[in-house]
Amino acid sequence: MSEWETVIGLEIHTQLSTRSKLFSAASTQYGAEPNRQACGIDLALPGVLPVVNREAIRMAVMFGLAVGAKVRTPCVFARKNYFYPDLPRGYQISQYELPIVEGGEVEIELQDGSHRRIELTRAHLEEDAGKLLHEGYAGESAVDLNRAGVPLMEIVSEPQMRSPEEASAYMRTLHGIVTFLGICDGNMEQGSFRCDANISMRQKGEKELGVKVELKNINSFRFVERALRYEQQRQIDALESGKPIIQETRQYDPGTDRTRPMRVKEYADDYRYFPDPDLLPVVVDESIQVELAKSLPELPQARKTRLIKQYALSADLAAVLVQSRQWADYFEATVEAGAGASTTARWITGEVFARMHKDSTELAEPPVSANSLAQLLKCIDSSVVSNSAAKEVLAAMWKGEGEAEEIIEARGLRQVGAGADLDQWIDQVIEAHPDEVEQYRGGKDRLLGFFVGQVMKASGGKADPKQVSEQLRIKLQSG
Amino acid sequence: MDLTAETVRGIAKLARLRPNPEEEQRLIQDLSAILEFFAQLSEAEVDGIEPMAHPLEVDQRMREDEVTEPDRREDYQEIAPDAREGLYRVPAVLDSD
């Protein structure tokens, strides 16, 4: 049996977070009523002319600088010609021979902790098309052009990924970069970040690429991996039974976990690109590049490394925190406000995340500020409240019942350390369990846990477990 | 430079045109003549000249990222061939993308 090598390249479409469209001053806000945000330019009324959005250019330049690419200046917009009702102009304004970003590379990290560099071919700017609706229009289709003209940046990788896992790691890495740069909101459900994956197989050692299949419009990290895994096996099976691979576009269906061919449009690839005569070459001044280079934020990989070093976090915790800039910022703000780094990391990735996901109403950010969270976590670190009581306090803070200290006092959750109360509870427990005491003294150390549990129960959860076990050990031994 | 009937049919298809055989013959002649005319450009001496995307020595002016377009949906839909409930209506297109 021959050994196969998988070759994968990704084209990722990121929607840029501009307020207005790439060539018109209509809003890009998501969720508006149909066609309320489609102006004359988006509708391609006769006589209108596109005007380039400066911010979209800046965002593409930021991306180029962040991945160490060459920012091409001047770059040129081109017309990609095809007829479809979601494209009123009859052509999409895109970039072809002279894209704004050329080359560059990103480093991806795999499950086993190993790293690989993936080179980029290019990234270019283009406008999105409108949305077609087919269901419930009595044999017709309906068109919503709000999305028409929204700026997209398409990032094309070299065919350098060798497994579905690498492809999803690459997709995650780019997602991290564009969201940390603040140039894309990264919302995959709304389609702000989606990809097309090209996959082919070849014999190991072979230089030539095999026939590729394109998987269209995948909007999840999990799906890209599953779709490619299915497609990889499908191609190997075909090749090994002597069937040729047909170059085609396929679609992944998460329901059945399979890919199936999409209808082939005749001449679909004959786009007859040419430079758009309505738009002049776009020059990006050297000074703008220098300014943007200076203001580039710390990117996920660098931030992760710093979090590990600066706060002595485990690589796993740091990796979870840098999955979004919001959480990395929240973590650092909480530590800044005085909480211990390790407690903060554990609580944010534990309780806070759990609460964020539990609330079915989509929360953009946690209702508890970093400062308030820090006050609670300080109470844990100084043993003012137990871990379990702190969860109750956080739940109350989440509902807006006040600051940690107030809630702890109001609910009587202050943990009781060494003192008369603790002595009394311990004495009660020792008296109530003479058999266990005898066994413990006879060498059954494991029973300590049992005693701690009993004392905690007697205290109504208020005793400090650390103090309890210390005091218990002394008392049990001295008996 | 003579275009084949097949090429002209391909171009017509891309342009969503369906010429009858007579029109097709005329298109073959016209387009071939146009291409011949353009072919004269290749006689120009262009050694050492950088390709350009635009004949003018100017670059693109840009606009600030501000929303200034008002919502004029009703006006636009009034002049559309068919629009209902805020949506433009077209004959069914069934391609899955």
Coordinates of C-alpha atoms in Angstrom, one line a residue:
Chain A
M1 CA 0.0 0.0 0.0
S2 CA 1.3 3.4 -0.9
E3 CA 1.7 6.2 1.6
W4 CA -0.4 9.3 0.9
E5 CA 0.4 12.9 1.7
T6 CA -2.4 15.4 2.3
V7 CA -2.1 18.9 0.8
I8 CA -4.4 21.6 2.1
G9 CA -4.6 25.3 1.3
L10 CA -7.2 27.7 2.8
E11 CA -8.9 30.8 1.6
I12 CA -10.3 32.7 4.5
H13 CA -12.8 35.5 4.2
T14 CA -12.8 38.0 7.0
Q15 CA -15.4 40.7 7.2
L16 CA -13.6 44.0 8.1
S17 CA -15.1 45.9 11.1
T18 CA -15.7 49.2 9.3
R19 CA -18.7 51.3 10.0
S20 CA -19.4 51.9 6.3
K21 CA -19.0 49.8 3.2
L22 CA -15.9 49.4 1.1
F23 CA -17.0 51.7 -1.8
S24 CA -20.1 53.4 -0.3
A25 CA -21.1 55.3 2.8
A26 CA -24.0 52.9 3.6
S27 CA -23.9 51.2 7.0
T28 CA -22.5 47.7 7.6
Q29 CA -24.4 47.1 10.8
Y30 CA -25.6 43.5 11.1
G31 CA -29.3 42.7 11.4
A32 CA -31.0 45.7 9.8
E33 CA -34.3 45.3 7.9
P34 CA -33.7 44.1 4.3
N35 CA -32.3 46.7 1.9
R36 CA -32.4 49.6 4.5
Q37 CA -28.6 49.7 4.2
A38 CA -28.2 49.4 0.4
C39 CA -27.6 52.7 -1.3
G40 CA -27.3 53.7 -4.9
I41 CA -23.7 52.5 -5.2
D42 CA -24.5 49.2 -3.7
L43 CA -27.5 48.9 -6.0
A44 CA -25.4 49.9 -9.0
L45 CA -27.7 52.6 -10.2
P46 CA -26.5 54.2 -13.4
G47 CA -23.9 56.9 -13.0
V48 CA -22.7 56.1 -9.5
L49 CA -19.0 55.8 -8.7
P50 CA -17.3 53.8 -6.0
V51 CA -15.1 55.7 -3.5
V52 CA -12.6 53.7 -1.4
N53 CA -13.0 53.5 2.4
R54 CA -9.7 54.6 3.9
E55 CA -10.3 52.5 7.1
A56 CA -10.6 49.3 5.1
I57 CA -7.2 50.0 3.5
R58 CA -5.7 50.7 6.9
M59 CA -7.0 47.4 8.3
A60 CA -5.6 45.4 5.4
V61 CA -2.2 47.2 5.9
M62 CA -2.3 46.3 9.6
F63 CA -2.9 42.7 8.8
G64 CA -0.1 42.7 6.3
L65 CA 2.3 44.2 8.8
A66 CA 1.2 41.8 11.5
V67 CA 2.0 38.7 9.4
G68 CA 5.3 40.1 8.1
A69 CA 4.0 40.5 4.5
K70 CA 4.8 43.0 1.9
V71 CA 2.2 45.8 1.6
R72 CA 1.9 46.5 -2.1
T73 CA 1.7 50.1 -3.1
P74 CA 0.1 51.0 -5.3
C75 CA -2.4 48.2 -5.3
V76 CA -5.2 47.9 -7.9
F77 CA -8.9 47.0 -7.8
A78 CA -10.1 44.8 -10.5
R79 CA -13.5 43.7 -11.8
K80 CA -14.5 40.1 -11.5
N81 CA -17.3 39.6 -14.0
Y82 CA -20.2 37.3 -13.5
F83 CA -24.0 37.5 -13.6
Y84 CA -26.0 36.6 -10.5
P85 CA -28.9 38.4 -8.8
D86 CA -27.0 39.0 -5.6
L87 CA -24.5 41.2 -7.6
P88 CA -26.4 44.1 -9.2
R89 CA -23.4 45.5 -11.0
G90 CA -22.6 42.3 -12.9
Y91 CA -19.1 42.3 -11.5
Q92 CA -17.6 42.2 -8.1
I93 CA -14.9 44.7 -7.3
S94 CA -12.0 42.7 -6.0
Q95 CA -8.2 42.6 -6.5
Y96 CA -6.4 40.3 -8.9
E97 CA -2.9 40.8 -10.1
L98 CA -1.9 43.5 -7.6
P99 CA -3.4 42.7 -4.2
I100 CA -2.7 45.0 -1.2
V101 CA -0.9 42.3 0.8
E102 CA 1.6 39.8 -0.6
G103 CA 3.4 37.0 1.2
G104 CA 3.8 36.8 5.0
E105 CA 3.5 33.9 7.3
V106 CA 1.9 32.7 10.5
E107 CA 3.0 30.2 13.1
I108 CA 0.5 27.6 14.1
E109 CA 0.6 25.4 17.2
L110 CA -0.7 21.9 17.2
Q111 CA -2.3 19.8 19.9
D112 CA 1.1 18.1 20.8
G113 CA 2.6 21.6 21.4
S114 CA 4.7 21.5 18.2
H115 CA 4.9 24.6 16.0
R116 CA 4.8 25.0 12.2
R117 CA 5.1 28.0 9.9
I118 CA 2.5 28.4 7.2
E119 CA 3.2 30.9 4.4
L120 CA 0.6 33.2 3.0
T121 CA 0.3 33.8 -0.7
R122 CA -1.6 37.1 -0.4
A123 CA -4.5 38.9 1.1
H124 CA -6.8 41.1 -1.0
L125 CA -9.7 43.4 -0.5
E126 CA -13.1 42.8 -2.1
E127 CA -16.7 43.6 -1.6
D128 CA -19.3 41.1 -0.4
A129 CA -22.3 40.2 -2.5
G130 CA -26.0 40.5 -1.3
K131 CA -28.0 37.7 0.2
L132 CA -30.5 35.6 -1.8
L133 CA -33.5 34.1 -0.1
H134 CA -35.2 31.1 -1.8
E135 CA -37.8 29.8 0.7
G136 CA -41.3 31.0 0.6
Y137 CA -41.3 33.3 -2.4
A138 CA -43.6 31.3 -4.6
G139 CA -41.2 30.2 -7.3
E140 CA -39.1 33.4 -7.1
S141 CA -36.0 34.4 -5.2
A142 CA -35.8 37.5 -3.0
V143 CA -32.8 39.7 -2.7
D144 CA -31.5 41.6 0.3
L145 CA -28.6 43.9 -0.7
N146 CA -27.6 45.1 2.8
R147 CA -24.5 42.9 2.7
A148 CA -23.6 44.0 -0.8
G149 CA -20.5 46.1 -0.6
V150 CA -19.4 45.1 2.9
P151 CA -15.6 45.0 2.9
L152 CA -14.0 41.6 3.0
M153 CA -10.4 40.6 3.1
E154 CA -9.6 37.3 1.6
I155 CA -6.5 35.7 3.0
V156 CA -5.0 33.0 0.8
S157 CA -2.5 30.5 2.2
E158 CA 0.1 28.5 0.3
P159 CA -0.9 24.8 0.1
Q160 CA 1.4 24.0 3.0
M161 CA -0.9 22.3 5.5
R162 CA -0.5 18.5 5.8
S163 CA -3.5 17.5 7.9
P164 CA -7.0 18.6 8.8
E165 CA -5.7 19.4 12.3
E166 CA -3.2 21.8 10.8
A167 CA -5.9 23.4 8.8
S168 CA -8.1 24.1 11.8
A169 CA -5.1 25.3 13.9
Y170 CA -4.2 27.7 11.0
M171 CA -7.8 28.9 10.9
R172 CA -7.8 29.5 14.7
T173 CA -4.5 31.3 14.5
L174 CA -5.7 33.7 11.8
H175 CA -9.0 34.2 13.8
G176 CA -6.8 35.2 16.8
I177 CA -4.7 37.6 14.7
V178 CA -7.6 39.5 13.0
T179 CA -9.6 39.7 16.2
F180 CA -6.7 40.9 18.3
L181 CA -5.9 43.5 15.6
G182 CA -9.5 44.6 16.0
I183 CA -10.1 44.5 12.2
C184 CA -12.7 41.7 12.3
D185 CA -15.3 40.8 14.9
G186 CA -14.6 37.2 14.3
N187 CA -18.3 36.3 14.6
M188 CA -18.5 33.0 12.7
E189 CA -22.3 32.5 13.1
Q190 CA -22.9 35.8 11.4
G191 CA -20.4 34.8 8.7
S192 CA -17.7 37.4 9.6
F193 CA -15.1 34.7 9.4
R194 CA -15.5 31.8 7.0
C195 CA -13.3 29.7 4.8
D196 CA -13.0 27.7 1.6
A197 CA -10.6 24.8 1.9
N198 CA -8.7 23.2 -1.0
I199 CA -7.5 19.6 -0.5
S200 CA -5.6 17.2 -2.7
M201 CA -3.6 14.0 -2.1
R202 CA -0.3 12.9 -3.5
Q203 CA 2.1 10.0 -3.0
K204 CA 4.7 10.8 -0.3
G205 CA 7.8 12.3 -1.9
E206 CA 5.9 13.4 -5.0
K207 CA 6.5 17.0 -6.0
E208 CA 3.5 17.6 -8.3
L209 CA 0.2 18.5 -6.6
G210 CA -2.7 16.1 -7.1
V211 CA -6.2 17.1 -8.4
K212 CA -7.8 19.3 -5.8
V213 CA -11.3 19.6 -4.5
E214 CA -12.6 22.8 -3.0
L215 CA -14.8 22.7 0.1
K216 CA -17.0 25.9 0.2
N217 CA -18.1 28.2 2.9
I218 CA -17.1 26.5 6.2
N219 CA -17.8 28.7 9.2
S220 CA -16.5 26.6 12.2
F221 CA -13.1 25.3 13.3
R222 CA -14.6 22.0 14.1
F223 CA -16.3 21.7 10.8
V224 CA -13.2 22.5 8.8
E225 CA -11.4 19.7 10.5
R226 CA -14.3 17.2 10.0
A227 CA -15.0 18.2 6.5
L228 CA -11.3 17.8 5.5
R229 CA -11.0 14.5 7.4
Y230 CA -14.0 13.1 5.5
E231 CA -12.7 14.4 2.2
Q232 CA -9.2 13.1 2.8
Q233 CA -10.5 9.6 3.3
R234 CA -12.9 9.8 0.4
Q235 CA -10.0 10.8 -1.9
I236 CA -7.7 8.1 -0.6
D237 CA -10.4 5.5 -1.1
A238 CA -11.0 6.6 -4.6
L239 CA -7.3 6.7 -5.5
E240 CA -6.6 3.3 -4.0
S241 CA -9.4 1.8 -6.0
G242 CA -8.1 3.4 -9.1
K243 CA -10.7 6.1 -9.6
P244 CA -9.5 9.5 -10.6
I245 CA -10.4 12.6 -8.4
I246 CA -12.5 15.1 -10.3
Q247 CA -11.7 18.7 -9.8
E248 CA -14.9 20.1 -8.3
T249 CA -16.5 22.2 -5.6
R250 CA -18.1 20.3 -2.8
Q251 CA -20.1 21.3 0.2
Y252 CA -19.8 19.9 3.7
D253 CA -23.0 18.8 5.5
P254 CA -22.5 18.7 9.3
G255 CA -25.7 16.7 9.7
T256 CA -24.4 13.7 7.8
D257 CA -20.7 14.5 8.3
R258 CA -20.1 14.1 4.6
T259 CA -19.2 16.3 1.6
R260 CA -21.2 16.3 -1.6
P261 CA -20.7 17.9 -5.0
M262 CA -22.2 21.3 -5.6
R263 CA -23.9 22.1 -8.9
V264 CA -21.3 23.0 -11.4
K265 CA -21.8 26.4 -13.0
E266 CA -20.7 26.3 -16.6
Y267 CA -17.9 28.8 -17.4
A268 CA -18.0 29.7 -13.7
D269 CA -14.3 30.3 -13.6
D270 CA -14.1 32.6 -16.6
Y271 CA -14.3 35.9 -14.7
R272 CA -12.5 38.0 -17.2
Y273 CA -10.8 40.2 -14.6
F274 CA -9.5 43.6 -15.6
P275 CA -8.5 46.7 -13.7
D276 CA -11.6 48.7 -12.7
P277 CA -11.5 51.9 -14.7
D278 CA -13.7 53.6 -12.0
L279 CA -11.0 53.3 -9.4
L280 CA -7.4 54.6 -9.5
P281 CA -4.5 52.7 -8.1
V282 CA -4.4 52.9 -4.3
V283 CA -1.2 54.3 -2.7
V284 CA -0.4 53.5 0.9
D285 CA 2.1 56.2 2.1
E286 CA 5.2 55.0 3.8
S287 CA 4.3 57.2 6.8
I288 CA 1.0 55.4 7.3
Q289 CA 2.7 52.1 7.3
V290 CA 5.2 53.3 9.9
E291 CA 2.4 54.7 12.1
L292 CA 0.4 51.5 11.9
A293 CA 3.4 49.4 12.6
K294 CA 4.0 51.3 15.8
S295 CA 0.4 50.9 16.9
L296 CA 0.1 47.2 16.3
P297 CA -1.3 45.4 19.4
E298 CA 0.3 42.4 20.9
L299 CA -0.8 39.3 19.0
P300 CA -2.1 36.1 20.6
Q301 CA 1.1 34.1 20.3
A302 CA 3.2 36.8 21.9
R303 CA 0.6 37.5 24.5
K304 CA 0.4 33.9 25.5
T305 CA 4.2 33.7 25.9
R306 CA 4.1 36.8 28.0
L307 CA 1.2 35.6 30.2
I308 CA 3.1 32.4 30.9
K309 CA 6.2 34.3 31.8
Q310 CA 4.8 37.3 33.6
Y311 CA 2.1 35.5 35.7
A312 CA 3.6 32.0 35.9
L313 CA 0.5 30.5 34.2
S314 CA 0.4 27.1 32.7
A315 CA 0.5 26.9 28.9
D316 CA -3.0 25.5 28.9
L317 CA -4.6 28.3 30.9
A318 CA -2.7 30.9 28.9
A319 CA -3.9 29.4 25.7
V320 CA -7.5 29.5 26.8
L321 CA -7.2 33.2 27.9
V322 CA -5.7 34.3 24.6
Q323 CA -8.5 32.7 22.6
S324 CA -10.0 36.2 22.7
R325 CA -8.5 39.6 23.3
Q326 CA -11.5 40.4 25.6
W327 CA -10.6 37.6 28.0
A328 CA -6.9 38.3 28.0
D329 CA -7.7 41.9 28.8
Y330 CA -10.2 40.9 31.5
F331 CA -7.6 38.7 33.1
E332 CA -4.9 41.3 33.1
A333 CA -7.3 44.0 34.4
T334 CA -8.4 41.7 37.3
V335 CA -4.8 40.9 38.3
E336 CA -4.0 44.6 38.0
A337 CA -6.8 45.3 40.5
G338 CA -5.0 43.1 43.0
A339 CA -6.2 39.5 42.6
G340 CA -3.7 36.6 42.5
A341 CA -2.8 35.6 38.9
S342 CA -3.4 31.9 39.3
T343 CA -6.7 32.3 41.2
T344 CA -7.8 34.8 38.5
A345 CA -6.9 32.5 35.6
R346 CA -8.7 29.6 37.2
W347 CA -11.8 31.5 38.0
I348 CA -12.1 33.2 34.7
T349 CA -11.7 30.0 32.7
G350 CA -13.9 28.1 35.2
E351 CA -16.8 29.9 36.9
V352 CA -16.9 33.0 34.7
F353 CA -16.8 31.1 31.4
A354 CA -19.4 28.7 32.7
R355 CA -21.7 31.6 33.6
M356 CA -21.1 33.2 30.2
H357 CA -22.2 30.1 28.4
K358 CA -25.0 29.3 30.7
D359 CA -26.8 32.5 30.1
S360 CA -28.8 31.8 26.9
T361 CA -29.0 35.6 26.3
E362 CA -25.9 36.4 24.5
L363 CA -23.6 38.4 26.7
A364 CA -21.1 40.5 25.0
E365 CA -19.1 40.9 28.2
P366 CA -19.4 39.6 31.8
P367 CA -21.7 41.8 34.0
V368 CA -19.1 41.7 36.8
S369 CA -16.2 44.2 36.2
A370 CA -12.6 43.2 36.5
N371 CA -12.3 45.3 39.5
S372 CA -15.3 43.7 41.3
L373 CA -14.1 40.3 40.4
A374 CA -10.7 41.1 41.9
Q375 CA -12.3 42.0 45.2
L376 CA -14.0 38.6 45.3
L377 CA -10.8 36.7 44.4
K378 CA -8.8 38.6 47.0
C379 CA -11.3 37.3 49.6
I380 CA -10.6 33.7 48.4
D381 CA -6.9 34.1 48.5
S382 CA -7.0 35.6 52.0
S383 CA -9.4 32.8 53.2
V384 CA -12.2 35.2 53.9
V385 CA -14.5 33.0 52.0
S386 CA -14.3 29.3 51.0
N387 CA -14.2 28.4 47.3
S388 CA -17.8 27.1 47.4
A389 CA -19.1 30.2 49.2
A390 CA -17.3 32.3 46.6
K391 CA -19.3 30.7 43.9
E392 CA -22.4 31.7 45.6
V393 CA -21.1 35.2 45.9
L394 CA -20.2 35.4 42.2
A395 CA -23.7 34.2 41.3
A396 CA -25.1 37.1 43.4
M397 CA -22.7 39.6 41.9
W398 CA -23.7 38.3 38.4
K399 CA -27.3 39.2 39.2
G400 CA -26.2 42.7 40.3
E401 CA -26.7 42.3 44.0
G402 CA -23.6 44.3 44.8
E403 CA -19.9 44.0 45.6
A404 CA -18.3 40.9 47.0
E405 CA -17.7 42.2 50.5
E406 CA -21.4 43.4 50.9
I407 CA -22.7 40.0 49.7
I408 CA -20.4 38.1 52.0
E409 CA -21.5 40.1 55.0
A410 CA -25.2 40.1 54.1
R411 CA -25.3 36.3 53.6
G412 CA -23.0 35.5 56.5
L413 CA -20.5 33.7 54.3
R414 CA -17.4 34.9 56.0
Q415 CA -15.2 31.9 56.6
V416 CA -14.4 31.1 60.3
G417 CA -10.7 30.6 61.0
A418 CA -9.1 29.3 64.2
G419 CA -11.0 30.3 67.3
A420 CA -13.6 29.3 69.8
D421 CA -16.2 28.4 67.2
L422 CA -13.9 26.1 65.3
D423 CA -12.7 24.4 68.5
Q424 CA -16.3 23.8 69.5
W425 CA -17.2 22.2 66.1
I426 CA -14.2 20.0 66.2
D427 CA -14.8 18.8 69.7
Q428 CA -18.4 18.0 68.8
V429 CA -17.3 15.9 65.9
I430 CA -14.6 14.0 67.8
E431 CA -17.1 13.2 70.5
A432 CA -19.7 12.0 68.1
H433 CA -17.5 9.6 66.3
P434 CA -15.5 7.6 68.8
D435 CA -15.0 4.6 66.5
E436 CA -13.5 6.6 63.7
V437 CA -11.3 8.4 66.2
E438 CA -9.9 5.1 67.4
Q439 CA -9.4 3.9 63.8
Y440 CA -7.6 7.1 62.9
R441 CA -5.3 6.8 65.9
G442 CA -4.7 3.2 64.9
G443 CA -3.2 4.5 61.7
K444 CA -6.1 5.0 59.3
D445 CA -4.9 8.4 58.1
R446 CA -7.4 8.5 55.3
L447 CA -10.2 9.2 57.8
L448 CA -8.9 12.8 58.2
G449 CA -11.0 13.7 55.1
F450 CA -14.1 12.3 56.8
F451 CA -13.5 14.5 59.9
V452 CA -12.9 17.6 57.8
G453 CA -16.2 16.9 56.0
Q454 CA -18.1 16.5 59.3
V455 CA -16.6 19.7 60.7
M456 CA -17.4 21.7 57.5
K457 CA -21.0 20.4 57.8
A458 CA -21.2 21.4 61.4
S459 CA -20.0 24.9 60.5
G460 CA -22.6 25.2 57.8
G461 CA -19.8 25.6 55.3
K462 CA -18.3 28.6 57.0
A463 CA -15.2 27.0 58.4
D464 CA -11.9 27.4 56.5
P465 CA -11.1 23.9 55.4
K466 CA -7.3 24.5 55.7
Q467 CA -7.7 25.6 59.3
V468 CA -10.0 22.7 60.0
S469 CA -7.6 20.1 58.8
E470 CA -4.7 21.6 60.7
Q471 CA -6.6 21.9 64.0
L472 CA -8.1 18.4 63.5
R473 CA -4.7 16.8 63.1
I474 CA -3.5 18.4 66.3
K475 CA -6.5 17.5 68.3
L476 CA -6.8 13.9 67.0
Q477 CA -3.1 13.2 67.7
S478 CA -3.1 14.7 71.1
G479 CA -6.1 12.7 72.4
Chain B
M1 CA -7.5 37.2 -36.4
D2 CA -10.5 35.0 -36.9
L3 CA -12.6 34.0 -33.9
T4 CA -14.2 30.6 -34.0
A5 CA -18.0 30.2 -33.7
E6 CA -17.3 28.2 -30.5
T7 CA -15.5 31.1 -28.9
V8 CA -18.2 33.6 -29.9
R9 CA -20.8 31.3 -28.4
G10 CA -18.8 31.1 -25.2
I11 CA -18.6 34.9 -25.0
A12 CA -22.3 35.2 -25.7
K13 CA -23.1 32.8 -23.0
L14 CA -21.0 34.7 -20.5
A15 CA -22.9 37.9 -21.5
R16 CA -26.2 36.1 -21.2
L17 CA -26.9 36.6 -24.9
R18 CA -28.4 34.0 -27.3
P19 CA -27.7 35.1 -30.8
N20 CA -29.4 33.3 -33.7
P21 CA -27.2 31.8 -36.4
E22 CA -27.4 34.9 -38.5
E23 CA -26.4 37.2 -35.6
E24 CA -23.7 34.7 -34.7
Q25 CA -22.1 35.1 -38.1
R26 CA -22.2 38.9 -37.9
L27 CA -20.7 38.7 -34.3
I28 CA -17.9 36.5 -35.6
Q29 CA -17.0 39.1 -38.3
D30 CA -17.5 42.1 -36.0
L31 CA -15.5 40.8 -33.1
S32 CA -12.7 39.5 -35.3
A33 CA -12.5 42.9 -36.9
I34 CA -12.4 44.6 -33.5
L35 CA -9.6 42.3 -32.3
E36 CA -7.6 42.9 -35.5
F37 CA -8.0 46.7 -34.8
F38 CA -6.7 46.2 -31.3
A39 CA -3.9 44.0 -32.5
Q40 CA -2.3 47.1 -33.9
L41 CA -1.4 48.1 -30.3
S42 CA 1.0 45.2 -30.2
E43 CA 3.1 47.0 -32.8
A44 CA 3.9 49.8 -30.3
E45 CA 7.4 49.8 -28.9
V46 CA 7.0 49.1 -25.1
D47 CA 10.4 47.9 -24.0
G48 CA 11.3 49.3 -20.6
I49 CA 7.8 50.6 -19.9
E50 CA 6.2 49.6 -16.7
P51 CA 2.6 48.2 -17.1
M52 CA 0.1 50.6 -15.6
A53 CA -3.5 50.1 -14.4
H54 CA -4.5 53.6 -15.3
P55 CA -3.2 56.2 -17.8
L56 CA -3.3 59.1 -15.3
E57 CA -0.4 59.9 -12.9
V58 CA -2.8 60.2 -10.0
D59 CA -3.9 57.9 -7.2
Q60 CA -7.1 57.1 -5.6
R61 CA -8.7 59.6 -3.2
M62 CA -10.2 57.9 -0.2
R63 CA -13.2 58.7 2.0
E64 CA -13.3 58.6 5.8
D65 CA -15.2 55.6 7.3
E66 CA -18.5 57.4 8.0
V67 CA -22.1 56.4 7.4
T68 CA -23.7 59.3 5.5
E69 CA -26.1 57.5 3.2
P70 CA -29.7 57.9 4.2
D71 CA -32.1 55.0 4.0
R72 CA -33.9 55.5 0.7
R73 CA -35.3 52.0 0.3
E74 CA -38.8 53.1 -0.7
D75 CA -37.5 55.4 -3.5
Y76 CA -35.2 52.7 -4.9
Q77 CA -37.9 50.0 -4.7
E78 CA -40.4 52.2 -6.4
I79 CA -38.3 52.1 -9.6
A80 CA -37.3 48.4 -9.3
P81 CA -39.0 46.0 -11.7
D82 CA -40.3 44.1 -8.8
A83 CA -40.0 44.5 -5.0
R84 CA -42.2 43.4 -2.2
E85 CA -42.0 43.6 1.6
G86 CA -38.6 45.3 1.3
L87 CA -37.1 42.6 -0.9
Y88 CA -36.2 42.8 -4.6
R89 CA -37.8 39.9 -6.4
V90 CA -36.2 38.0 -9.2
P91 CA -36.9 34.8 -11.1
A92 CA -35.9 31.8 -9.0
V93 CA -32.2 31.0 -8.9
L94 CA -31.5 27.6 -7.5
D95 CA -27.8 27.3 -7.4
S96 CA -26.9 26.4 -3.8
D97 CA -24.4 29.2 -3.4

